[in-house]
Short mmCIF file of C-alpha atoms and ligand atoms in Angstrom, two decimals:
data_model
loop_
_atom_site.label_atom_id
_atom_site.label_comp_id
_atom_site.label_asym_id
_atom_site.label_seq_id
_atom_site.Cartn_x
_atom_site.Cartn_y
_atom_site.Cartn_z
CA MET V 1 0.00 0.00 0.00
CA ALA V 2 1.20 3.51 -0.81
CA ASP V 3 1.81 6.07 1.92
CA ILE V 4 -0.86 8.78 2.07
CA LEU V 5 0.35 10.86 5.03
CA THR V 6 3.99 11.03 6.10
CA PHE V 7 5.32 12.67 9.26
CA ASN V 8 9.02 13.42 9.08
CA ASP V 9 10.72 14.47 12.34
CA LEU V 10 7.70 16.62 13.22
CA LYS V 11 8.11 18.93 16.21
CA LYS V 12 5.53 21.25 17.70
CA HIS V 13 6.77 23.28 20.66
CA PHE V 14 4.81 25.98 22.47
CA VAL V 15 6.47 28.83 24.40
CA ILE V 16 4.17 29.42 27.39
CA GLY V 17 6.14 32.00 29.37
CA GLN V 18 9.56 32.94 30.70
CA GLU V 19 11.51 32.04 33.81
CA GLY V 20 14.69 33.24 35.54
CA PHE V 21 15.48 36.51 37.31
CA LEU V 22 18.52 38.04 35.61
CA ARG V 23 18.34 36.11 32.35
CA ARG V 24 14.83 35.36 31.17
CA GLU V 25 14.62 31.96 29.49
CA PRO V 26 11.54 30.78 27.57
CA ILE V 27 9.41 28.03 29.16
CA THR V 28 8.69 25.59 26.36
CA VAL V 29 6.21 22.76 26.15
CA LYS V 30 7.48 20.12 23.74
CA ALA V 31 4.03 18.77 22.85
CA VAL V 32 5.36 16.86 19.83
CA ASP V 33 9.08 16.28 19.75
CA GLY V 34 10.35 14.60 16.59
CA ILE V 35 7.89 11.99 15.38
CA SER V 36 8.29 10.11 12.11
CA PHE V 37 5.83 7.61 10.66
CA ALA V 38 3.70 7.07 7.57
CA VAL V 39 0.01 6.20 7.31
CA GLN V 40 -0.81 3.93 4.39
CA GLU V 41 -3.68 4.37 1.96
CA GLY V 42 -6.88 2.66 3.16
CA GLU V 43 -5.66 1.64 6.63
CA THR V 44 -6.72 2.57 10.15
CA PHE V 45 -3.64 3.77 11.98
CA GLY V 46 -4.07 3.88 15.75
CA LEU V 47 -2.18 6.62 17.60
CA VAL V 48 -2.48 5.83 21.30
CA GLY V 49 -1.38 7.77 24.35
CA GLU V 50 -2.36 9.08 27.76
CA SER V 51 -3.62 12.62 28.21
CA GLY V 52 -0.64 14.95 27.71
CA SER V 53 1.20 12.61 25.34
CA GLY V 54 0.85 15.01 22.38
CA LYS V 55 -1.48 12.94 20.22
CA SER V 56 -4.10 15.69 19.79
CA THR V 57 -1.37 18.19 18.87
CA VAL V 58 -0.45 15.80 16.03
CA ALA V 59 -4.10 15.95 14.88
CA TYR V 60 -4.40 19.73 15.10
CA THR V 61 -1.10 20.25 13.28
CA THR V 62 -2.20 17.88 10.52
CA ILE V 63 -5.43 19.80 9.88
CA GLY V 64 -3.52 23.08 9.90
CA MET V 65 -4.62 24.59 13.23
CA TYR V 66 -0.92 24.76 14.15
CA ARG V 67 2.16 25.09 11.98
CA PRO V 68 5.04 22.71 12.80
CA THR V 69 7.97 24.14 14.76
CA THR V 70 10.22 21.99 12.53
CA GLY V 71 9.77 18.90 10.38
CA THR V 72 7.19 18.16 7.71
CA ILE V 73 3.86 16.47 7.07
CA ARG V 74 3.33 15.32 3.49
CA PHE V 75 -0.03 14.35 2.00
CA ARG V 76 0.84 12.06 -0.92
CA ASP V 77 3.54 14.17 -2.65
CA LYS V 78 2.52 17.55 -1.20
CA ASP V 79 4.04 19.33 1.80
CA LEU V 80 0.99 20.44 3.83
CA PHE V 81 2.80 23.58 4.93
CA ALA V 82 4.44 24.59 1.64
CA ASP V 83 1.94 27.47 1.32
CA LYS V 84 1.11 30.00 4.01
CA LYS V 85 -2.60 29.16 3.58
CA ARG V 86 -3.52 25.57 2.78
CA PRO V 87 -5.18 25.33 -0.69
CA LEU V 88 -8.90 24.44 -0.66
CA ALA V 89 -8.34 21.28 -2.72
CA LEU V 90 -5.94 20.01 -0.06
CA ARG V 91 -8.17 21.08 2.84
CA LYS V 92 -11.10 19.06 1.52
CA GLN V 93 -8.95 15.91 1.43
CA ILE V 94 -8.17 15.91 5.16
CA GLN V 95 -11.03 16.15 7.64
CA ILE V 96 -11.40 15.61 11.38
CA VAL V 97 -14.06 14.28 13.75
CA PHE V 98 -13.58 15.82 17.20
CA GLN V 99 -13.96 14.15 20.56
CA ASP V 100 -16.86 16.26 21.81
CA PRO V 101 -19.61 16.58 19.19
CA GLY V 102 -21.54 18.91 21.54
CA SER V 103 -18.96 21.68 21.31
CA SER V 104 -18.00 21.07 17.67
CA LEU V 105 -21.53 21.74 16.30
CA ASN V 106 -22.91 25.29 16.18
CA PRO V 107 -25.99 25.32 18.49
CA ARG V 108 -27.61 28.14 16.50
CA ARG V 109 -27.70 26.17 13.22
CA THR V 110 -29.93 23.29 12.20
CA VAL V 111 -28.38 20.04 11.05
CA ALA V 112 -29.19 21.00 7.43
CA GLN V 113 -27.39 24.34 7.84
CA ILE V 114 -24.38 22.66 9.49
CA LEU V 115 -24.03 20.22 6.59
CA ALA V 116 -24.73 22.86 3.92
CA LEU V 117 -21.68 24.93 4.93
CA PRO V 118 -18.97 22.48 3.73
CA LEU V 119 -21.16 21.38 0.80
CA ARG V 120 -21.46 24.94 -0.55
CA LEU V 121 -17.73 25.54 -0.10
CA HIS V 122 -16.40 22.30 -1.54
CA ARG V 123 -19.15 21.06 -3.89
CA PRO V 124 -20.81 24.31 -5.10
CA GLN V 125 -22.05 22.84 -8.36
CA GLU V 126 -24.15 20.16 -6.65
CA ASN V 127 -27.70 20.25 -5.24
CA VAL V 128 -27.17 21.04 -1.55
CA LEU V 129 -30.52 19.70 -0.35
CA GLN V 130 -30.02 16.41 -2.17
CA GLN V 131 -26.46 16.07 -0.87
CA THR V 132 -27.58 16.84 2.68
CA ALA V 133 -30.18 14.07 2.48
CA GLN V 134 -27.53 11.67 1.16
CA LEU V 135 -25.15 12.55 3.98
CA LEU V 136 -27.84 11.91 6.59
CA ASP V 137 -28.64 8.58 4.98
CA MET V 138 -24.93 7.66 5.00
CA VAL V 139 -24.76 8.10 8.76
CA GLU V 140 -28.09 6.34 9.37
CA LEU V 141 -30.14 9.42 10.29
CA THR V 142 -33.58 10.10 8.80
CA LEU V 143 -34.57 13.25 6.90
CA GLU V 144 -36.40 14.56 9.98
CA TYR V 145 -33.01 15.42 11.48
CA MET V 146 -32.45 18.17 8.89
CA HIS V 147 -34.51 20.64 10.89
CA LYS V 148 -33.26 19.74 14.34
CA TYR V 149 -30.78 21.76 16.40
CA PRO V 150 -27.74 20.05 18.01
CA GLN V 151 -29.00 20.56 21.56
CA THR V 152 -32.07 18.41 20.79
CA LEU V 153 -29.89 15.46 19.72
CA SER V 154 -28.35 12.69 21.82
CA GLY V 155 -24.54 12.45 22.07
CA GLY V 156 -24.48 9.63 19.52
CA GLU V 157 -26.69 11.55 17.06
CA LYS V 158 -24.49 14.63 17.38
CA GLN V 159 -21.44 12.52 16.57
CA MET V 160 -23.26 11.07 13.52
CA VAL V 161 -23.87 14.65 12.29
CA ALA V 162 -20.20 15.48 12.95
CA ILE V 163 -19.16 12.44 10.89
CA ALA V 164 -21.55 13.47 8.09
CA ARG V 165 -20.03 16.97 8.12
CA ALA V 166 -16.51 15.52 7.86
CA LEU V 167 -17.58 13.41 4.86
CA ALA V 168 -19.34 16.33 3.11
CA THR V 169 -16.10 17.34 1.39
CA GLU V 170 -15.50 13.78 0.07
CA PRO V 171 -12.15 13.45 1.89
CA SER V 172 -9.73 10.57 1.49
CA PHE V 173 -8.15 11.00 4.95
CA VAL V 174 -10.07 11.42 8.21
CA ILE V 175 -8.62 12.04 11.67
CA LEU V 176 -10.78 10.52 14.38
CA ASP V 177 -9.82 12.30 17.60
CA GLU V 178 -11.26 10.14 20.40
CA PRO V 179 -14.59 9.94 18.50
CA THR V 180 -16.34 7.79 21.10
CA SER V 181 -14.77 8.75 24.43
CA ALA V 182 -17.39 11.43 25.21
CA LEU V 183 -20.30 9.04 24.45
CA ASP V 184 -22.29 6.58 26.54
CA VAL V 185 -20.88 3.06 26.43
CA SER V 186 -24.22 1.91 24.96
CA ILE V 187 -23.71 4.00 21.80
CA GLN V 188 -19.93 3.63 21.36
CA GLY V 189 -20.18 0.30 19.50
CA LYS V 190 -22.73 1.72 17.06
CA ILE V 191 -20.50 4.69 16.21
CA ILE V 192 -17.45 2.44 15.74
CA ASN V 193 -19.43 0.14 13.42
CA LEU V 194 -20.62 3.17 11.44
CA ILE V 195 -17.08 4.54 11.13
CA MET V 196 -15.73 1.18 9.93
CA ARG V 197 -18.57 0.69 7.42
CA LEU V 198 -17.97 4.16 5.95
CA GLN V 199 -14.27 3.35 5.61
CA ARG V 200 -15.06 0.27 3.53
CA GLU V 201 -17.67 2.06 1.38
CA PHE V 202 -15.62 5.17 0.62
CA ASN V 203 -12.09 3.76 0.81
CA LEU V 204 -11.16 6.15 3.60
CA THR V 205 -7.88 6.24 5.48
CA TYR V 206 -8.12 6.86 9.21
CA LEU V 207 -5.72 8.25 11.78
CA PHE V 208 -7.54 7.04 14.90
CA ILE V 209 -6.39 8.90 18.01
CA THR V 210 -7.32 7.41 21.36
CA HIS V 211 -6.25 6.71 24.93
CA ASP V 212 -8.14 3.40 24.75
CA LEU V 213 -5.67 0.76 23.63
CA SER V 214 -8.25 -2.04 23.86
CA LEU V 215 -10.32 -0.33 21.14
CA MET V 216 -7.38 -0.57 18.74
CA ARG V 217 -7.32 -4.35 18.99
CA ASN V 218 -10.48 -4.48 16.87
CA VAL V 219 -10.14 -1.55 14.50
CA ALA V 220 -6.48 -0.69 13.77
CA SER V 221 -4.22 -2.22 11.16
CA ARG V 222 -1.15 -0.62 12.78
CA VAL V 223 -0.61 0.98 16.16
CA ALA V 224 1.85 3.56 17.51
CA ILE V 225 2.25 4.50 21.17
CA MET V 226 3.05 8.11 22.07
CA TYR V 227 4.62 9.21 25.34
CA LEU V 228 5.54 12.83 26.14
CA GLY V 229 5.71 13.93 22.51
CA LYS V 230 7.56 10.92 21.10
CA ILE V 231 6.63 7.60 19.55
CA CYS V 232 7.96 4.77 21.71
CA GLU V 233 6.67 1.75 19.76
CA ILE V 234 5.08 1.16 16.39
CA ALA V 235 3.96 -2.12 14.82
CA ASP V 236 1.38 -4.01 12.81
CA ALA V 237 -1.64 -4.41 15.15
CA VAL V 238 -1.54 -8.23 15.34
CA GLU V 239 2.17 -8.20 16.09
CA PHE V 240 1.77 -5.28 18.48
CA PHE V 241 -0.75 -7.08 20.70
CA ARG V 242 1.10 -10.42 20.46
CA THR V 243 4.63 -9.17 21.18
CA PRO V 244 4.77 -5.74 22.80
CA TYR V 245 8.38 -4.77 23.50
CA HIS V 246 8.43 -1.36 25.16
CA PRO V 247 7.94 -1.41 28.96
CA TYR V 248 5.36 1.38 28.63
CA THR V 249 3.36 -0.59 26.04
CA GLN V 250 3.53 -3.63 28.29
CA MET V 251 2.25 -1.52 31.19
CA LEU V 252 -0.68 -0.23 29.12
CA LEU V 253 -1.56 -3.68 27.79
CA ALA V 254 -1.38 -5.31 31.20
CA SER V 255 -3.98 -2.89 32.52
CA ILE V 256 -6.69 -3.34 29.86
CA PRO V 257 -9.62 -5.68 30.50
CA VAL V 258 -9.92 -8.77 28.27
CA LEU V 259 -12.92 -10.85 27.24
CA SER V 260 -11.46 -14.33 26.81
CA GLU V 261 -8.93 -16.70 28.39
CA GLU V 262 -6.95 -16.64 25.11
CA GLU V 263 -6.59 -12.85 25.36
CA GLU V 264 -5.67 -13.15 29.06
CA ALA V 265 -2.90 -15.61 28.17
CA LEU V 266 -1.51 -13.15 25.62
CA LYS V 267 -1.38 -10.23 28.07
CA PRO V 268 2.05 -9.21 29.38
CA ARG V 269 2.56 -9.91 33.07
CA LYS V 270 1.35 -7.07 35.28
CA THR V 271 4.02 -4.39 35.17
CA VAL V 272 4.33 -2.13 38.18
CA SER V 273 4.82 1.43 37.06
CA ARG V 274 5.50 4.38 39.32
CA GLY V 275 3.63 7.64 39.27
CA GLU V 276 1.80 9.60 36.65
CA ILE V 277 2.89 10.94 33.29
CA PRO V 278 5.23 13.94 34.06
CA SER V 279 4.37 17.46 32.92
CA PRO V 280 5.46 18.15 29.32
CA VAL V 281 7.03 21.38 30.69
CA ASN V 282 9.50 19.29 32.69
CA ILE V 283 10.31 16.29 30.54
CA PRO V 284 12.76 13.97 32.34
CA SER V 285 16.27 13.69 30.88
CA GLY V 286 17.34 10.63 28.88
CA CYS V 287 14.42 8.29 28.26
CA SER V 288 11.39 10.33 29.28
CA PHE V 289 9.77 7.18 30.73
CA HIS V 290 12.67 6.35 33.06
CA LEU V 291 11.05 7.73 36.25
CA ARG V 292 8.16 5.28 35.81
CA CYS V 293 9.92 2.37 34.15
CA PRO V 294 10.31 -0.86 36.17
CA ARG V 295 13.24 -1.91 33.96
CA HIS V 296 15.26 1.32 33.90
CA MET V 297 19.07 1.13 33.87
CA ASP V 298 21.76 3.72 34.61
CA ILE V 299 21.96 4.78 30.97
CA CYS V 300 18.22 5.49 30.81
CA SER V 301 18.31 8.73 32.83
CA VAL V 302 21.18 10.11 30.73
CA VAL V 303 20.78 9.02 27.10
CA ASP V 304 17.58 9.34 25.08
CA PRO V 305 17.18 6.06 23.15
CA VAL V 306 16.66 6.03 19.37
CA MET V 307 14.06 4.10 17.41
CA VAL V 308 15.28 0.61 16.47
CA GLU V 309 13.52 -1.76 14.05
CA VAL V 310 13.42 -5.04 15.99
CA GLU V 311 11.46 -6.94 13.34
CA ALA V 312 10.17 -5.90 9.91
CA GLY V 313 7.67 -3.09 10.58
CA HIS V 314 8.03 -3.32 14.38
CA SER V 315 10.14 -0.55 15.91
CA VAL V 316 10.78 0.39 19.51
CA ARG V 317 12.59 3.26 21.27
CA CYS V 318 14.22 1.73 24.35
CA HIS V 319 17.78 0.90 25.48
CA LEU V 320 16.75 -2.74 25.95
CA PHE V 321 16.73 -3.00 22.13
CA PRO V 322 18.38 -4.44 20.19
CA PRO V 323 19.07 -7.07 22.88
CA SER V 324 22.82 -7.54 23.39
FE1 SF4 W 1 12.72 1.76 30.48
FE2 SF4 W 1 15.21 2.44 29.91
FE3 SF4 W 1 13.68 1.38 28.02
FE4 SF4 W 1 13.23 3.85 28.91
S1 SF4 W 1 15.04 3.15 27.80
S2 SF4 W 1 11.71 2.29 28.55
S3 SF4 W 1 13.74 3.66 31.06
S4 SF4 W 1 14.39 0.38 29.89
#
């Protein structure tokens, strides 16, 4: 499969203030700090991390809300930041579904008006009313919803409208930023099934951002784990869940609930980790996970490990690899 979106040493740092008395030094948050990976055409790529890992900054930089500090993001053969303002043709290709559909839909507009906005901008030659009806049908909502306002909809229905709005521009790449985490458990499965059906029907590529690693077991073709702005492990999903290498991945996997004895047997042994994820303002030296890592060595607090390909397509950033 060809690469559709390529991140090359992407960094996004935010200066949030200054510190020091005589010499003022900037206080910098390294939200994303040198990530490189490629998403392949037609796949669901799972980007997983705790709150504060930088995964949403990756999403917002990709859609153009932020410009990279350094590094590039390429969509097929185009640098997304080559122009000061992203061309319309490129904007329509990359869409996003946000975590909270309640705050991402304008409460003063009806569903028809919400969907008409991207339709008029990106498909001006088409019949807006007809296209709106088609979009509603795609996301399994009836025509009655056209005249409803967001505040009269359930959380699941709002997210269906948000998905319809993302598809209004006929994109090829959709970022799903925790699309089910704000919803009732009872509706989460329905939204996931809808998202996966739409992918098959329209040959969409997904960058699926989540803190819920167990969700990726069923939907992702490849998975990457982010920790304090860096990728620490990346692999094909089957391989990832069968043979996790990074101590942080093992810690995350050991803590997720499983449904069967087979899955329980595959889980890494419970790993005892210490503390919470540190503040991105004060990232620990060396390996940023070393303060929490049950397997840390002397080198870990001094030298930041580099990404090593342990097996074809399975890379890990940890001093334990390659094994000596
Ligand atoms: Fe743990 Fe060291 Fe590997 Fe970091 S580099 S994950 S501290 S063993």
